[in-house]
Amino acid sequence: MLIRNYKKEDEQGWLRCRVLAFLNTAYYDNVLNKKEVYEHPSIELVAEIDGIIVGLIDVEYEVEEGTVCSRGNGLGGMIWHIAVHPDYARRGIGENLLKIAEKRAIGLNLNRFEAWTRDDEWVQNWYNKMDFNQVESYYHLYFEGNEMNNRIATNVSNLFPVSTFAHYVSDDIEQFNNITRKHHCICYEKCFK
Ligand SMILES: CC(C)(COP(=O)(O)OP(=O)(O)OC[C@H]1O[C@@H](n2cnc3c(N)ncnc32)[C@H](O)[C@@H]1OP(=O)(O)O)[C@@H](O)C(=O)NCCC(=O)NCCS
């Protein structure tokens, strides 16, 4: 396995690897058909085996405090994407990508990584294993059809929302018990030693 910098020609392989990795997660419908370009500098690595992109990590990082991460002091890096192709899972590829990104980050005087993920227990276990701490959370709610009734309206005439994705940032989550799709969205942070 080779871990190296992402290059433009990797885009299709990167997109395929990401979509396959996310299929079995709570982000299954978060599909990209183009790789993002970040506003701030970034560490973008891929893992390659026999010419196939089997893993990726993207970290956008701060050169000025408070410009990328949502919390914390000093210069941080936000992990926007980390994914391993499911056919190559549990071989240490994710861990190696993280380690190399972390080494680069320390060299760039960053003091931490931040990452957000939903309620997939095995992914949370991976973050815990990699020495991340859970630092905050809120909810992602999907309202569909009748779940919209008496809750979500618009004051634009002739506009009828049929589904809504919303962030809920308080504690009374029980009021949404009858909504089929809701996720706990969790912030993990790893402070470098
Ligand atoms: C999280 C992820 C990057 C880990 O990559 P990986 O190379 O498979 O994992 P590693 O080899 O570094 O670590 C393996 C550990 O991760 C956890 N893990 C990974 N895949 C797992 C699975 N399918 N089921 C259960 N645990 C799993 C286990 O703790 C495992 O340790 P074990 O094999 O000793 O039980 C990868 O599973 C992935 O792409 N997940 C989907 C995308 C995602 O949710 N990304 C993070 C949110 S942005």
XYZ file of C-alpha atoms and ligand atoms in Angstrom:
241
model
C 0.000 0.000 0.000
C 1.197 3.472 -0.902
C 0.045 6.554 0.993
C 0.677 9.716 -0.987
C -0.667 13.178 -1.733
C -3.950 13.357 -3.634
C -3.564 14.507 -7.231
C -6.185 15.743 -9.691
C -6.165 12.509 -11.712
C -7.337 10.630 -8.588
C -10.730 12.355 -8.529
C -12.855 9.459 -9.928
C -11.117 6.883 -7.725
C -11.493 9.202 -4.722
C -15.247 9.664 -5.360
C -15.806 5.924 -5.796
C -13.882 5.024 -2.668
C -15.797 7.598 -0.629
C -19.250 6.589 -1.852
C -18.579 2.884 -1.216
C -17.192 3.583 2.249
C -20.261 5.635 3.192
C -22.866 3.160 1.875
C -22.974 1.269 5.159
C -23.086 4.356 7.343
C -25.660 6.931 8.429
C -24.216 9.164 5.676
C -25.293 6.659 2.957
C -27.000 9.331 0.851
C -24.288 11.971 1.215
C -22.958 11.440 -2.301
C -20.476 13.763 -4.004
C -19.858 13.746 -7.746
C -17.016 16.255 -7.549
C -14.284 16.594 -4.979
C -14.407 19.821 -3.008
C -11.788 22.516 -3.247
C -11.060 24.024 0.166
C -10.886 27.699 0.957
C -7.976 27.209 3.378
C -4.884 25.044 3.007
C -5.366 21.297 3.293
C -3.703 17.932 3.804
C -5.192 15.583 1.204
C -3.864 12.021 1.185
C -4.899 8.834 -0.555
C -4.000 5.182 0.008
C -3.417 3.244 -3.198
C -3.165 -0.509 -3.823
C -2.505 -1.796 -7.347
C -3.606 1.533 -8.827
C -6.925 1.583 -6.909
C -7.742 4.333 -4.419
C -8.633 2.351 -1.292
C -8.557 5.106 1.323
C -8.560 8.858 1.696
C -8.285 11.643 4.237
C -8.942 15.368 3.737
C -8.011 17.862 6.444
C -8.579 21.571 5.943
C -6.454 23.524 8.395
C -6.090 26.921 9.994
C -3.306 29.414 9.496
C -5.381 31.864 11.514
C -7.171 30.730 14.664
C -10.941 30.194 14.420
C -11.200 30.133 10.633
C -11.906 26.418 10.005
C -12.634 24.497 13.218
C -15.857 25.024 15.134
C -14.259 25.144 18.582
C -10.989 25.126 20.522
C -7.924 27.333 20.817
C -4.819 27.538 18.678
C -4.530 26.303 15.099
C -6.594 23.223 14.286
C -7.403 20.948 11.365
C -10.877 19.771 10.367
C -11.147 16.229 9.001
C -13.814 16.688 6.336
C -13.426 13.196 4.920
C -11.865 9.963 6.054
C -12.924 6.813 4.258
C -11.648 3.348 3.451
C -12.992 1.186 0.600
C -15.051 -1.581 2.289
C -13.169 -4.342 0.428
C -9.995 -3.168 2.194
C -11.459 -2.457 5.646
C -9.821 -3.305 8.973
C -6.303 -3.583 7.600
C -5.001 -0.435 9.294
C -5.461 1.804 6.233
C -7.599 4.354 8.101
C -5.174 4.377 11.019
C -2.172 4.886 8.723
C -3.832 7.718 6.820
C -4.641 9.413 10.118
C -1.098 8.917 11.479
C 0.542 10.440 8.407
C -1.929 13.340 8.342
C -1.255 13.899 12.041
C 2.517 13.946 11.534
C 2.097 16.536 8.786
C -0.269 18.544 10.984
C 2.231 18.654 13.849
C 4.872 19.829 11.373
C 2.489 22.644 10.413
C 2.138 23.674 14.090
C -1.455 22.492 14.393
C -2.485 21.367 17.872
C -5.558 19.225 17.135
C -7.901 17.541 14.689
C -11.677 17.969 14.774
C -14.083 15.525 13.086
C -17.857 15.108 12.974
C -19.658 11.824 12.531
C -23.122 10.371 12.956
C -24.315 7.537 15.169
C -22.536 4.527 13.641
C -21.173 2.689 16.651
C -18.310 1.055 14.764
C -17.148 4.401 13.368
C -17.353 5.912 16.850
C -15.296 2.967 18.128
C -12.693 3.743 15.504
C -12.442 7.397 16.621
C -12.172 6.264 20.254
C -9.428 3.777 19.339
C -7.557 6.571 17.541
C -7.557 8.647 20.788
C -10.246 11.122 19.837
C -12.591 12.430 22.554
C -16.287 13.150 22.115
C -16.678 16.854 22.850
C -20.149 17.897 21.725
C -23.176 16.785 19.744
C -26.518 17.770 18.264
C -29.108 16.111 16.015
C -29.747 15.745 12.297
C -33.473 15.290 11.557
C -35.142 14.254 8.299
C -38.855 15.056 8.031
C -40.731 13.239 5.267
C -44.409 13.291 4.197
C -46.726 13.277 7.228
C -43.786 13.898 9.544
C -43.845 17.468 8.262
C -47.438 18.057 9.465
C -47.908 20.910 11.945
C -44.186 21.247 12.293
C -42.688 22.630 9.162
C -44.337 25.311 7.090
C -43.359 28.029 4.693
C -44.749 31.531 4.336
C -44.024 31.581 0.602
C -47.299 31.242 -1.298
C -47.712 28.152 -3.502
C -44.574 26.546 -2.111
C -45.144 23.156 -0.448
C -42.098 21.563 1.157
C -42.300 17.764 0.927
C -39.242 16.941 2.993
C -36.891 18.820 5.266
C -33.439 18.264 6.693
C -32.878 20.160 9.941
C -30.357 20.576 12.733
C -31.772 20.321 16.262
C -29.435 21.760 18.873
C -31.298 21.238 22.149
C -32.103 18.318 24.512
C -35.798 17.615 24.032
C -35.234 15.007 21.337
C -38.164 12.843 22.619
C -40.598 15.222 20.907
C -39.283 13.768 17.616
C -39.736 10.121 18.612
C -42.110 9.454 15.718
C -39.655 10.632 13.065
C -38.127 7.702 11.245
C -34.781 9.169 10.352
C -32.805 11.067 12.945
C -29.112 10.986 13.737
C -26.959 12.022 16.619
C -24.142 14.076 15.095
C -21.044 13.953 17.254
C -17.930 16.112 17.349
C -14.661 14.311 18.059
C -11.431 16.066 18.877
C -7.894 14.778 19.094
C -5.351 17.050 20.787
C -1.775 16.290 19.790
C 0.707 15.447 22.551
C -13.710 4.558 9.927
C -12.830 4.002 8.803
C -12.117 5.148 8.088
C -11.792 3.050 9.435
O -10.917 2.578 8.414
P -10.270 1.097 8.437
O -9.017 1.146 7.649
O -11.294 0.107 8.030
O -9.982 0.877 9.985
P -8.594 0.522 10.706
O -8.026 -0.707 10.103
O -7.752 1.737 10.818
O -9.163 0.210 12.162
C -9.909 -0.963 12.355
C -10.881 -0.752 13.486
O -11.943 0.123 13.082
C -13.209 -0.431 13.510
N -13.904 -0.926 12.318
C -13.595 -0.627 11.035
N -14.489 -1.179 10.196
C -15.367 -1.839 10.969
C -16.520 -2.615 10.679
N -16.947 -2.819 9.419
N -17.197 -3.153 11.713
C -16.801 -2.968 12.977
N -15.705 -2.246 13.319
C -15.003 -1.688 12.318
C -12.853 -1.567 14.448
O -12.662 -1.000 15.728
C -11.539 -2.040 13.866
O -10.731 -2.732 14.781
P -10.746 -4.358 14.778
O -10.694 -4.795 13.343
O -9.537 -4.700 15.575
O -12.037 -4.715 15.432
C -13.665 3.175 7.786
O -14.338 2.167 8.485
C -14.665 3.964 6.979
O -14.385 4.362 5.866
N -15.883 4.162 7.508
C -16.955 4.794 6.744
C -16.728 6.259 6.499
C -16.849 7.048 7.773
O -17.774 6.855 8.531
N -15.888 7.963 8.005
C -15.859 8.786 9.211
C -16.880 9.841 9.259
S -16.448 11.222 8.262
